mmCIF file of C-alpha atoms in Angstrom:
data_model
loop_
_atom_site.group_PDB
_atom_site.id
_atom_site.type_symbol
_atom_site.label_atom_id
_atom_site.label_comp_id
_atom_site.label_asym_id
_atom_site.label_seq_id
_atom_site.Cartn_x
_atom_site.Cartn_y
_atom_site.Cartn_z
ATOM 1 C CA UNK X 1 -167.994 118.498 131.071
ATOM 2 C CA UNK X 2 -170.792 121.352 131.426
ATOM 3 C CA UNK X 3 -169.302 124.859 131.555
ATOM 4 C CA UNK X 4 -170.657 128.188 132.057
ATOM 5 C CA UNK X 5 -168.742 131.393 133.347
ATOM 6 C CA UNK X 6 -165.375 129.568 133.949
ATOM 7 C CA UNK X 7 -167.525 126.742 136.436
ATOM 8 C CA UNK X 8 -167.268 123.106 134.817
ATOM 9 C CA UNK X 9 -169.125 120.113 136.425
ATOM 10 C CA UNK X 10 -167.955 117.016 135.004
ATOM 11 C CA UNK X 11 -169.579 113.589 136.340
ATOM 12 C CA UNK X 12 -168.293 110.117 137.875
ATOM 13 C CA UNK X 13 -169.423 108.811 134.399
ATOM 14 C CA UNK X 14 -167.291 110.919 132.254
ATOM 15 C CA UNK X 15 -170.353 112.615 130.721
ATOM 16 C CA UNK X 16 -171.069 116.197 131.120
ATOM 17 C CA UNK X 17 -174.451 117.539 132.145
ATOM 18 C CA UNK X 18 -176.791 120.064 133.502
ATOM 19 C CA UNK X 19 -178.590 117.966 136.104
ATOM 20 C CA UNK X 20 -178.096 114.458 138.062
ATOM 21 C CA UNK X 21 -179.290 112.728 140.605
ATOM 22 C CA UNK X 22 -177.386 112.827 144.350
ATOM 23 C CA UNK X 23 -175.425 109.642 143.445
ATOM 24 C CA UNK X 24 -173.367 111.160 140.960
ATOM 25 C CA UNK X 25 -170.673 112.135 142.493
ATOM 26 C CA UNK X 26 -170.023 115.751 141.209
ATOM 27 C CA UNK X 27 -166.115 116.691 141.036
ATOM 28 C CA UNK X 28 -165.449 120.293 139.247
ATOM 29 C CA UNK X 29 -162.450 120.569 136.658
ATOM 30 C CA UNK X 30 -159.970 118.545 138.993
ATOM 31 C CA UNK X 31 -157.412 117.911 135.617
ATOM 32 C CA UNK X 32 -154.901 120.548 135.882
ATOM 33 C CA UNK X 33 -155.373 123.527 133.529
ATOM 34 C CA UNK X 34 -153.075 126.545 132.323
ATOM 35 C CA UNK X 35 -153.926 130.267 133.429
ATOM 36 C CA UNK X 36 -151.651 132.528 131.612
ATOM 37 C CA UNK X 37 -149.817 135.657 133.535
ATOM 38 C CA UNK X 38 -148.360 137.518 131.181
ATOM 39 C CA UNK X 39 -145.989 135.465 129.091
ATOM 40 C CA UNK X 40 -145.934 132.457 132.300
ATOM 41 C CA UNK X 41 -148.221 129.549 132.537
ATOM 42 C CA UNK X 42 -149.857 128.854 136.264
ATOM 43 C CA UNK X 43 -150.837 125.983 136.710
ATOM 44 C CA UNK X 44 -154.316 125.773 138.604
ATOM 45 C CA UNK X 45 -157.265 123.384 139.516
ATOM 46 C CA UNK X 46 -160.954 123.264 140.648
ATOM 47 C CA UNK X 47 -162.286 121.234 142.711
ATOM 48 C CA UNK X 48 -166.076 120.892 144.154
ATOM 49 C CA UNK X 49 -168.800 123.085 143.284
ATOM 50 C CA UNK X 50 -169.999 125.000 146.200
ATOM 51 C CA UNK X 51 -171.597 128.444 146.146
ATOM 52 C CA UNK X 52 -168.567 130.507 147.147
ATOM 53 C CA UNK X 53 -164.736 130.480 145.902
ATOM 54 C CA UNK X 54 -162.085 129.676 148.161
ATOM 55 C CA UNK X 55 -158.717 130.667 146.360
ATOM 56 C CA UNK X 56 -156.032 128.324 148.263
ATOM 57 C CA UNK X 57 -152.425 130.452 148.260
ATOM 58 C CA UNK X 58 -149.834 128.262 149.012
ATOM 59 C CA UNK X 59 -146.966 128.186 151.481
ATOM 60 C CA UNK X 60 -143.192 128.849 149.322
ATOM 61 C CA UNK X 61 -143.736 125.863 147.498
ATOM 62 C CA UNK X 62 -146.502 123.450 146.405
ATOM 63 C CA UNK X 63 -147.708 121.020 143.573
ATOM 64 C CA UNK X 64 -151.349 120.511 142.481
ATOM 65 C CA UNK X 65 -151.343 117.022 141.412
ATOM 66 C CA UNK X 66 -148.573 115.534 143.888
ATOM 67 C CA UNK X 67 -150.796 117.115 146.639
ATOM 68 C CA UNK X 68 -153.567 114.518 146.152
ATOM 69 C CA UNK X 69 -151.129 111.371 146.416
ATOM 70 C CA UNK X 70 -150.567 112.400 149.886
ATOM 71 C CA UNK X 71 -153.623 111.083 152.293
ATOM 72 C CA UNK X 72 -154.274 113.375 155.032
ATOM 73 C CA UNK X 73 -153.392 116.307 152.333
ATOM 74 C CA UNK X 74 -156.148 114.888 149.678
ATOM 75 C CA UNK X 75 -158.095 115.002 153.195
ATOM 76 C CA UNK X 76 -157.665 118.475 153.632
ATOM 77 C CA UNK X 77 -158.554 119.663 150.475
ATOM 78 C CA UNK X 78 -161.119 117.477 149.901
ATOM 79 C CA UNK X 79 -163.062 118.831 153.326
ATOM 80 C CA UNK X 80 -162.513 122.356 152.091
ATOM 81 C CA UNK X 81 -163.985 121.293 148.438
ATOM 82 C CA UNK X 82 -166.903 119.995 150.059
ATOM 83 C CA UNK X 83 -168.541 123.223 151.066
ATOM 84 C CA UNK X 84 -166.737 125.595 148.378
ATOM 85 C CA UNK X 85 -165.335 126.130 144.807
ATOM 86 C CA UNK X 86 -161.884 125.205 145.466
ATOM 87 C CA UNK X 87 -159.410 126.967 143.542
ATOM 88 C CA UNK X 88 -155.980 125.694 143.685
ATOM 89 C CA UNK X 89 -152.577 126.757 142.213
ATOM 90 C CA UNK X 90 -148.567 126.761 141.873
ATOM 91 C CA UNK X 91 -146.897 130.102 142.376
ATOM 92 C CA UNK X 92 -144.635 130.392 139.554
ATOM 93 C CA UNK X 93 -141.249 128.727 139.474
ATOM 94 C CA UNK X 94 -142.909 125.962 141.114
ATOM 95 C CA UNK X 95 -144.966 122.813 140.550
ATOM 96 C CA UNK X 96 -146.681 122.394 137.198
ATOM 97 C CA UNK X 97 -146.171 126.319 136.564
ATOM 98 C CA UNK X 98 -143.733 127.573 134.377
ATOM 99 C CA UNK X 99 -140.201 128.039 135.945
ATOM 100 C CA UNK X 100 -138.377 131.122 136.446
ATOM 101 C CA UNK X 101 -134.949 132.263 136.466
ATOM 102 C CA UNK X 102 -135.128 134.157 140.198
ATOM 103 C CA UNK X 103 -137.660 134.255 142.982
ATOM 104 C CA UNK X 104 -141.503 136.245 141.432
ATOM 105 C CA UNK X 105 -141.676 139.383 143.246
ATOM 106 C CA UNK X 106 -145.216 140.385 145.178
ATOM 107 C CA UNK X 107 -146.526 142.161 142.074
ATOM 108 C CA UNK X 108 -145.647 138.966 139.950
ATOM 109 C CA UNK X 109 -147.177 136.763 142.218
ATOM 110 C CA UNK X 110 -150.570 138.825 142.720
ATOM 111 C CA UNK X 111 -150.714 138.906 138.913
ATOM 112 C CA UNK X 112 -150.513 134.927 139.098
ATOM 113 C CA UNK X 113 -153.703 135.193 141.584
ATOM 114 C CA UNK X 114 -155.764 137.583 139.511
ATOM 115 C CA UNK X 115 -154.822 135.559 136.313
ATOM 116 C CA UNK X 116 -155.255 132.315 138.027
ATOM 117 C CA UNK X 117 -159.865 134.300 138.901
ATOM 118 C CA UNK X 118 -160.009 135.671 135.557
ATOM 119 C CA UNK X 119 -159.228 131.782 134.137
ATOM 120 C CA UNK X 120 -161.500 130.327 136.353
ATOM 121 C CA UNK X 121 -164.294 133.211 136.174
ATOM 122 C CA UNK X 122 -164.323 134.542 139.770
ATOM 123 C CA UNK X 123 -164.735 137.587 140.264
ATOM 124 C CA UNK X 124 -164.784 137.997 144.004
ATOM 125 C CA UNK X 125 -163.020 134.755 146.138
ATOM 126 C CA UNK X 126 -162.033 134.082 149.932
ATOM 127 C CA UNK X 127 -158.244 134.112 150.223
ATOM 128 C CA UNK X 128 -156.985 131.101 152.273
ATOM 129 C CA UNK X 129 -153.028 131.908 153.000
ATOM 130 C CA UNK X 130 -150.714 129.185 154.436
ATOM 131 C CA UNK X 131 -147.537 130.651 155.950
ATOM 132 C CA UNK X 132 -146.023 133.148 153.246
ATOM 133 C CA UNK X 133 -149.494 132.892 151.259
ATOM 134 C CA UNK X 134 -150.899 134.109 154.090
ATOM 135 C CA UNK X 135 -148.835 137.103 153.615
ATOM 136 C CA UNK X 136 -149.451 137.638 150.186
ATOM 137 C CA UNK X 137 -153.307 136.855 150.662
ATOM 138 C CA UNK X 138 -153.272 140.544 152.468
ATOM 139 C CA UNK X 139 -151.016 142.227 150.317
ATOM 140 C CA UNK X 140 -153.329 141.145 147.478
ATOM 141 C CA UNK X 141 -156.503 141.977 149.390
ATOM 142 C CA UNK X 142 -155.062 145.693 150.416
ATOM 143 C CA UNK X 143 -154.022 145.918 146.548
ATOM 144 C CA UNK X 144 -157.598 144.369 145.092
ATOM 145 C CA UNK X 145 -159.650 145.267 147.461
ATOM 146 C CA UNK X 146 -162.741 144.513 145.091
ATOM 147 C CA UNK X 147 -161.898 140.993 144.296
ATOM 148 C CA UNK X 148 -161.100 139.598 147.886
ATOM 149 C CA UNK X 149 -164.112 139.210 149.811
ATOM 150 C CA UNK X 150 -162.765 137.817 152.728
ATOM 151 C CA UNK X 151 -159.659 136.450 154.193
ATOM 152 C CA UNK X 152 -158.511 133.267 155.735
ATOM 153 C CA UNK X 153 -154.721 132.697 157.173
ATOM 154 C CA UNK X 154 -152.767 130.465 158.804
ATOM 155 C CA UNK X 155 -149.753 129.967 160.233
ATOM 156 C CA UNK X 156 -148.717 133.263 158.560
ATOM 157 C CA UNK X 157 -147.137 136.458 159.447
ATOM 158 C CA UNK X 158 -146.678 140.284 158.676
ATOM 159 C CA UNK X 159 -143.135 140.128 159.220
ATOM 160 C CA UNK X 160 -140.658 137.450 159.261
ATOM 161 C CA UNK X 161 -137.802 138.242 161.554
ATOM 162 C CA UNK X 162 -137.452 139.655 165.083
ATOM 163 C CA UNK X 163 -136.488 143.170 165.146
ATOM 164 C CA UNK X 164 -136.015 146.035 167.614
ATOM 165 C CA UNK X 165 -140.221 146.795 167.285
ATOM 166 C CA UNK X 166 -141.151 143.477 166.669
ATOM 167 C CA UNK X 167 -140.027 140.572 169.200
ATOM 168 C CA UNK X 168 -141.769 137.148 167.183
ATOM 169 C CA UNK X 169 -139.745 135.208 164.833
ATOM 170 C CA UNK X 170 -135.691 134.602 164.378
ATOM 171 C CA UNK X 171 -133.183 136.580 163.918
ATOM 172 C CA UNK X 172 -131.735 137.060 160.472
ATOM 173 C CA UNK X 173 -128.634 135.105 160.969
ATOM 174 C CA UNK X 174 -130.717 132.099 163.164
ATOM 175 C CA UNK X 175 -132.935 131.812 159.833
ATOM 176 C CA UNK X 176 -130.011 132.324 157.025
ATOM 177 C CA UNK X 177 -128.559 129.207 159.865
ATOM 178 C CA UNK X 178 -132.189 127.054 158.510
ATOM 179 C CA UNK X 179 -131.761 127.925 155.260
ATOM 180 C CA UNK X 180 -128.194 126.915 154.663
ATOM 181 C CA UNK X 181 -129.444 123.643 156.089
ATOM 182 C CA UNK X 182 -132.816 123.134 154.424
ATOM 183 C CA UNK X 183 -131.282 121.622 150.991
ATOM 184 C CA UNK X 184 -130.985 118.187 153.273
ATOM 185 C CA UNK X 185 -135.134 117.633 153.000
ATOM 186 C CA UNK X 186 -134.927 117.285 149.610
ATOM 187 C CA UNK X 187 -133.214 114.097 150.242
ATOM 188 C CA UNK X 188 -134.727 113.048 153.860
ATOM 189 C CA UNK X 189 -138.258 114.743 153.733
ATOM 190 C CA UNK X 190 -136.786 116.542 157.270
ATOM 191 C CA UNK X 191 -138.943 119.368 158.331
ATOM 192 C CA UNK X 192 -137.869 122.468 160.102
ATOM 193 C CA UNK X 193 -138.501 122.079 163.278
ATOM 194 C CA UNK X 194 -135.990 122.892 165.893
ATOM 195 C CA UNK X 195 -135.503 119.852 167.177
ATOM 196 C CA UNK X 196 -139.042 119.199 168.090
ATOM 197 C CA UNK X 197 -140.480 116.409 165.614
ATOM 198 C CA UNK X 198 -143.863 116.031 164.942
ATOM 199 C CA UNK X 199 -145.265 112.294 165.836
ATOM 200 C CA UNK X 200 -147.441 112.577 162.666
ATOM 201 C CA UNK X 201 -144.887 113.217 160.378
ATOM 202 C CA UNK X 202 -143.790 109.540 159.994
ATOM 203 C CA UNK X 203 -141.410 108.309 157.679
ATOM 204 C CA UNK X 204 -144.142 107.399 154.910
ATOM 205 C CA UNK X 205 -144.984 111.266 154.959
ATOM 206 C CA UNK X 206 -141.718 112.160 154.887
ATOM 207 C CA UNK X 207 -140.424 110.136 152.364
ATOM 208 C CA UNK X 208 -143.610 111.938 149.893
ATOM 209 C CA UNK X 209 -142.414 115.152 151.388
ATOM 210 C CA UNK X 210 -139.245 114.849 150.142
ATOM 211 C CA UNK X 211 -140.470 113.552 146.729
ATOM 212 C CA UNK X 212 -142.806 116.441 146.622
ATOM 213 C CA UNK X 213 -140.323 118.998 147.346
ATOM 214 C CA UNK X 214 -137.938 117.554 144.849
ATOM 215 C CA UNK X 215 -140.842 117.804 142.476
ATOM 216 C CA UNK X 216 -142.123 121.625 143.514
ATOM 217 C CA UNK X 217 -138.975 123.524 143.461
ATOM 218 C CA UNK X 218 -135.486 123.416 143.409
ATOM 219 C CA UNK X 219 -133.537 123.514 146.382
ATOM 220 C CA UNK X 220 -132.020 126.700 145.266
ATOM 221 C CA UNK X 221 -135.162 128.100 144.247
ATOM 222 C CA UNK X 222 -136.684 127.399 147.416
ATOM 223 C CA UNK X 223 -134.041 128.330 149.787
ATOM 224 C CA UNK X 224 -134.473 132.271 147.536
ATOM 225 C CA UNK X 225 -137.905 132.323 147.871
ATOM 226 C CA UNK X 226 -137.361 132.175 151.531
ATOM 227 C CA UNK X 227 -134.715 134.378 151.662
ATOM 228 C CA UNK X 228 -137.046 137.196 150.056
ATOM 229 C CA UNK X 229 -139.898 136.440 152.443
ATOM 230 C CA UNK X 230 -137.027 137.448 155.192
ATOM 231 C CA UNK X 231 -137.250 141.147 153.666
ATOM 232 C CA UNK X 232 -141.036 141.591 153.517
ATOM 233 C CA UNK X 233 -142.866 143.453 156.241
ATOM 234 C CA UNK X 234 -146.309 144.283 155.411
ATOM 235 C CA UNK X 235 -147.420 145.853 158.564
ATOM 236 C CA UNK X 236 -148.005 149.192 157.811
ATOM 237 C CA UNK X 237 -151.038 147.846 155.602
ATOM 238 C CA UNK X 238 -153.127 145.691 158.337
ATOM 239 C CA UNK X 239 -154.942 148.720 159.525
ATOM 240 C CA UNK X 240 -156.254 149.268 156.033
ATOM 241 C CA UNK X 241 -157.413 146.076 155.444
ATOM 242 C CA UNK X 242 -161.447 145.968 155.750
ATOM 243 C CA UNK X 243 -162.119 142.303 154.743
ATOM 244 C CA UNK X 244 -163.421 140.349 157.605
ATOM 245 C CA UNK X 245 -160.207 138.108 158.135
ATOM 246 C CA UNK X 246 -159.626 134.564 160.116
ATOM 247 C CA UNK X 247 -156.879 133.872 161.477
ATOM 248 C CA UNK X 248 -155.682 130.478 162.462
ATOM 249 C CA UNK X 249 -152.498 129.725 164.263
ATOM 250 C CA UNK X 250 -151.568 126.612 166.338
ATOM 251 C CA UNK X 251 -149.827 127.507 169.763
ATOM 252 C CA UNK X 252 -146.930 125.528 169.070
ATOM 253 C CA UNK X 253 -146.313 125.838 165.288
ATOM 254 C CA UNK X 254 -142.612 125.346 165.471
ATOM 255 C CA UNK X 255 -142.136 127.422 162.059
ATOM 256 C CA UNK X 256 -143.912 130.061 162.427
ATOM 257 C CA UNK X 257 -144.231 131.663 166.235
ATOM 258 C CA UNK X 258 -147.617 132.309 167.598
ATOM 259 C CA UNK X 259 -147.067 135.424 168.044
ATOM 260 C CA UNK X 260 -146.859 136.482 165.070
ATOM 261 C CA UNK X 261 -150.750 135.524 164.774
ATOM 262 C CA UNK X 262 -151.290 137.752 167.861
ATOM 263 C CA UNK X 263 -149.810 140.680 166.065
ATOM 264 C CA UNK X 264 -152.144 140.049 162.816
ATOM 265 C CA UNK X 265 -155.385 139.713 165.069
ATOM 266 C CA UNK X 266 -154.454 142.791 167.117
ATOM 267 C CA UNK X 267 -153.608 144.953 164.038
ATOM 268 C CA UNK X 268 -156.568 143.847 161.876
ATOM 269 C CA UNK X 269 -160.039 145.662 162.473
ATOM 270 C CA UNK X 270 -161.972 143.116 161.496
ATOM 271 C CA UNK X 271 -160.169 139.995 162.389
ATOM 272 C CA UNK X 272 -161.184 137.252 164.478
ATOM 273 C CA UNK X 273 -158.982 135.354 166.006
ATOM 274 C CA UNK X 274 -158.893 131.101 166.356
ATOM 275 C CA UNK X 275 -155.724 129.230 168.569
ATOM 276 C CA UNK X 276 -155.732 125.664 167.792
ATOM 277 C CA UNK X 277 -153.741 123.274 169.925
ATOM 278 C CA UNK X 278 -150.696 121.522 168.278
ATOM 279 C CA UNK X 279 -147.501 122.392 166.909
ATOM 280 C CA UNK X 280 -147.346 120.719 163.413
ATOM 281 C CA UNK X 281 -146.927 124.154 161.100
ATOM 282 C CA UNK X 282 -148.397 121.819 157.704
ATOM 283 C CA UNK X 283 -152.039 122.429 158.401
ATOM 284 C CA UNK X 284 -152.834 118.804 157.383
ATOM 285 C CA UNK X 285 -151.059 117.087 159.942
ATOM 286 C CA UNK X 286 -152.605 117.352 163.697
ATOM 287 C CA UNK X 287 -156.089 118.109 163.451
ATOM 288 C CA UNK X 288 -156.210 118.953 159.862
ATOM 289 C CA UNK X 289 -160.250 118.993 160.516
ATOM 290 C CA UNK X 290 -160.173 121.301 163.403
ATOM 291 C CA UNK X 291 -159.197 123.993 160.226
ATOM 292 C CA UNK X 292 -161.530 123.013 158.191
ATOM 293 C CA UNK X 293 -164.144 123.235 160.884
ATOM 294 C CA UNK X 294 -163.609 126.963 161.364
ATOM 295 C CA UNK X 295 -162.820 127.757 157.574
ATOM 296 C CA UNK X 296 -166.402 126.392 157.396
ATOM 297 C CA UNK X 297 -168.418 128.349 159.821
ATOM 298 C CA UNK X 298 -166.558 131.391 158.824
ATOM 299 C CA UNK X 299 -167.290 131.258 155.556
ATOM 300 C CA UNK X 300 -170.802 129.695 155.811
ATOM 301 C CA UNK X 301 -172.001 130.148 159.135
ATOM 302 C CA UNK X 302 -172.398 126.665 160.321
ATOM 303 C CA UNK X 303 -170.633 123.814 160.379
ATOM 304 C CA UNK X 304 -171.867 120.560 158.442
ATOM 305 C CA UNK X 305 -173.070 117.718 161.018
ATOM 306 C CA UNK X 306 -172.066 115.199 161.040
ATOM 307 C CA UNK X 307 -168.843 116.651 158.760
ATOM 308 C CA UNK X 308 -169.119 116.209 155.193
ATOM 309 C CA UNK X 309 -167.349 112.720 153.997
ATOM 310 C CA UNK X 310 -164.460 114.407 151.775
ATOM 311 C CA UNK X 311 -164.447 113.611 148.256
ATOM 312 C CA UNK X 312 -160.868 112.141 147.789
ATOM 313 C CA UNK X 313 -158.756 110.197 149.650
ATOM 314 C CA UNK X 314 -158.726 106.402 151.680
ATOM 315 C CA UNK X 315 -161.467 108.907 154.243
ATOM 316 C CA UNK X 316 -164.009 109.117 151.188
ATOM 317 C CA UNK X 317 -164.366 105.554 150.891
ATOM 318 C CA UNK X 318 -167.775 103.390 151.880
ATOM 319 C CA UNK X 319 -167.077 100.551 154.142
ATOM 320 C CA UNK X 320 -167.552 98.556 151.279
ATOM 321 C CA UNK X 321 -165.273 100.148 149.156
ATOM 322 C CA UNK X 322 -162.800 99.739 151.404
ATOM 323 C CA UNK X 323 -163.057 96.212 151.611
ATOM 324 C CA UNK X 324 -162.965 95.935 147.790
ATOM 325 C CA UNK X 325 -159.739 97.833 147.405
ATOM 326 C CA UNK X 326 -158.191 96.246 150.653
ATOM 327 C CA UNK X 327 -158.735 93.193 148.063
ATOM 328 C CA UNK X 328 -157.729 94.566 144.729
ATOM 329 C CA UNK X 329 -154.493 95.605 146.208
ATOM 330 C CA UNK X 330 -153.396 92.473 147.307
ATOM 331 C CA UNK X 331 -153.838 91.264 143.816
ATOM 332 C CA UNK X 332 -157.536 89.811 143.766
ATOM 333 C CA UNK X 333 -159.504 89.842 140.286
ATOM 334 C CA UNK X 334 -162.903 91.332 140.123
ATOM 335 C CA UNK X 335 -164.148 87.956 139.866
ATOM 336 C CA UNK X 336 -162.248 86.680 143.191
ATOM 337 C CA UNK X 337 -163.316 90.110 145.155
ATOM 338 C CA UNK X 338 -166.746 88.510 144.044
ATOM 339 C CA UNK X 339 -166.978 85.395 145.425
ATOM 340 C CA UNK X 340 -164.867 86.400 148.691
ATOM 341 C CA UNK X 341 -167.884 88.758 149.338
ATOM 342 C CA UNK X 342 -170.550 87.227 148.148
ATOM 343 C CA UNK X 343 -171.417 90.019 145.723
ATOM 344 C CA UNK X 344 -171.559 90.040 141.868
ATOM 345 C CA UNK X 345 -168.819 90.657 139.464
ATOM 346 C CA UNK X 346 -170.356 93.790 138.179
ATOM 347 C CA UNK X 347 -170.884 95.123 141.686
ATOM 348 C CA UNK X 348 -167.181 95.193 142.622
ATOM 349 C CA UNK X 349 -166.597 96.644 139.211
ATOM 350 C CA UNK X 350 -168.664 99.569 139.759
ATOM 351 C CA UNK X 351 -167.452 99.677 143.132
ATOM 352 C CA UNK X 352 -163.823 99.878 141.723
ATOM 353 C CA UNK X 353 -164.504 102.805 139.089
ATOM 354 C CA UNK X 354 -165.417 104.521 142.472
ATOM 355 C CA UNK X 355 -162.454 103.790 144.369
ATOM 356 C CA UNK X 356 -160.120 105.042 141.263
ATOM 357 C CA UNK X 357 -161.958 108.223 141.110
ATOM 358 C CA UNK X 358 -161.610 108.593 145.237
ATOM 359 C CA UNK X 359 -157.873 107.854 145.587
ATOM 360 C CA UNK X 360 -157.061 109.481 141.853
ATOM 361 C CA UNK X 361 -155.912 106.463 140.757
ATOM 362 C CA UNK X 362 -155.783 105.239 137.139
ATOM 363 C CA UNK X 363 -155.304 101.233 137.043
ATOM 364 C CA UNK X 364 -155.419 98.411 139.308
ATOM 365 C CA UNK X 365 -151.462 98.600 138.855
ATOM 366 C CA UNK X 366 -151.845 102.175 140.027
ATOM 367 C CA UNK X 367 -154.121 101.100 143.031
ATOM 368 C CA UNK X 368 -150.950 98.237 144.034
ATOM 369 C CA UNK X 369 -148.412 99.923 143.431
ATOM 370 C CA UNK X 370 -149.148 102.902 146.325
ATOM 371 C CA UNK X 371 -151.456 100.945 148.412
ATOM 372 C CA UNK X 372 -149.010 101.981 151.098
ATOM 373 C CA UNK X 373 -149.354 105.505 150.045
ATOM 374 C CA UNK X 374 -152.565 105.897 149.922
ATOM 375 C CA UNK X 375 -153.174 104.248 153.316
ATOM 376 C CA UNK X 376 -155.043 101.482 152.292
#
């Protein structure tokens, strides 16, 4: 691993350096690393090496490394790494960070941000929120003006509940009614969604989503962090915020209200506004790359064609790397992948140090035992 300024390139082969050829496949710092905030550890990664940072904030709960063990997730991210310096992180109290007695206030969490640049070495970033880290995202960009250079949200909102000047979002009793309830997912993997369910959110996603949650945060924990976000209105500060600002919203997110997106793009100056057909509120499910698409051209003015392959994930696979783990999954030695496909044995074992690195998988046992999983 190469460093310089906080950026580390480390290559398929395990050995650091300053150059390479196009083959190697060039992942930055993906292991999880420590930033510390004061006397808390936040846990962080980075991943791809493009010219600009892109500082994910996360929705009220997340996990680095269970992220990637979800497909269309490791999908996601892997588009966004593809044209940036990904920077990704737990608040804390959740995921790999260090846990906390009660819910981080604002302050907290910006200091988790700032810490989170300083570790890392970036001193300006683009601020992608998701739902409440949308939220944040501004508060930190009104508050740090100098280190946000532009802004990216989605699904998110100035203001959580409906009030007598504000007609988006539930009341506080129809929400405290969710939250009372929201301990089931932990169990089921159930999303929040009024009765509507989303026909991508299967019961292989949902059985992850509950494992994820269960990993992320405690039910408790969670249920707090939402029940703070119910207090926060931030807009008194959108007409001071001078970053150029995206803001992405499907029409039928069934979490968050459209509306509330109308509010941000007609309260920021410099805000442009993207609807996006669907209703999922997880920006991965749906058309995950219809985000990514925009994210792109906003932050570099075009849009890669044809689309980048993403780094991670069954999508980053060669057709022939398919085929080999298809076949190591159901059991079949490098030797029998061989003769099956008329290759050599050293072929499908370079092949296979590829697919590991792709999926984030360790061992062939690895590679069977969440074939599933992984989509293979």
């Amino acid at each position: 691993m190469a460093c310089a300024f906080g950026r580390c390139r480390l290559y398929s082969d395990g050995v650091a350096g300053l150059g390479g050829s196009r083959l190697e496949r060039r992942v930055v710092q993906r292991a999880t690393q420590y930033a510390k905030s004061g006397r808390v550890s936040i846990a962080y990664q980075v991943v791809g090496d493009g010219p600009k940072d892109l500082i994910l904030v996360p929705g009220f709960v997340s996990h680095v490394e269970l992220a990637w063990e979800e497909p269309r997730l490791a999908h996601f991210l892997g588009r966004l790494s593809a044209f940036s310096r990904l920077i990704l992180f737990d608040k804390r109290g959740t995921g790999m960070s260090d846990p906390v007695e009660s819910p981080p206030s604002i302050g907290q969490r910006m200091d988790d941000i700032r810490a989170v640049m300083d570790a890392v070495g970036s001193r300006r970033s683009t601020l992608f929120g998701i739902s409440e880290g949308g939220t944040l995202a501004l508060q930190f960009a009104h508050d740090h003006a100098m280190r946000a250079e532009t802004l990216v949200l989605y699904g998110s909102w100035a203001r959580r509940l409906a009030g007598p000047d504000y007609p988006y979002g539930p009341s506080a009793q129809q929400l405290e009614e969710v939250i009372a309830g929201m301990d089931r997912a932990w169990a089921t993997g159930e999303w929040w969604d009024g009765g509507r369910p989303s026909p991508t959110d299967d019961e292989r996603h949902r059985t992850w989503w509950a494992r994820y949650l269960r990993t992320a945060a405690s039910p408790a924990m969670a249920q707090n962090v939402v029940r703070m976000n119910m207090r926060m209105d931030i807009r008194d500060l959108l007409p001071a915020i001078e970053q150029p600002t995206l803001i992405l919203h499907r029409t039928g997110d069934t979490w968050i209200h459209v509306g509330h997106a109308h509010y941000l793009a007609d309260h920021i100056r410099s805000a442009t506004y993207v609807e996006l057909p669907g209703s999922d509120h997880r920006p991965w499910l749906g058309d995950a790359d219809a985000i990514v698409d925009a994210v792109e051209v906003f932050m570099t003015g075009r849009k890669s064609r044809p689309r980048r392959h993403a780094n991670f994930g069954v999508d980053a696979l060669s057709r022939r790397e398919r085929e080999i783990a298809l076949l190591a999954s159901q059991g079949e030695t490098a030797t029998e992948i061989a003769r099956h496909l008329f290759i050599s044995k050293r072929t499908v074992e370079s092949h296979l140090i590829s697919v590991y690195q792709k999926l984030g998988v360790g061992s062939k046992t690895e590679l069977i035992r969440r074939a599933s999983e992984l989509g293979i």
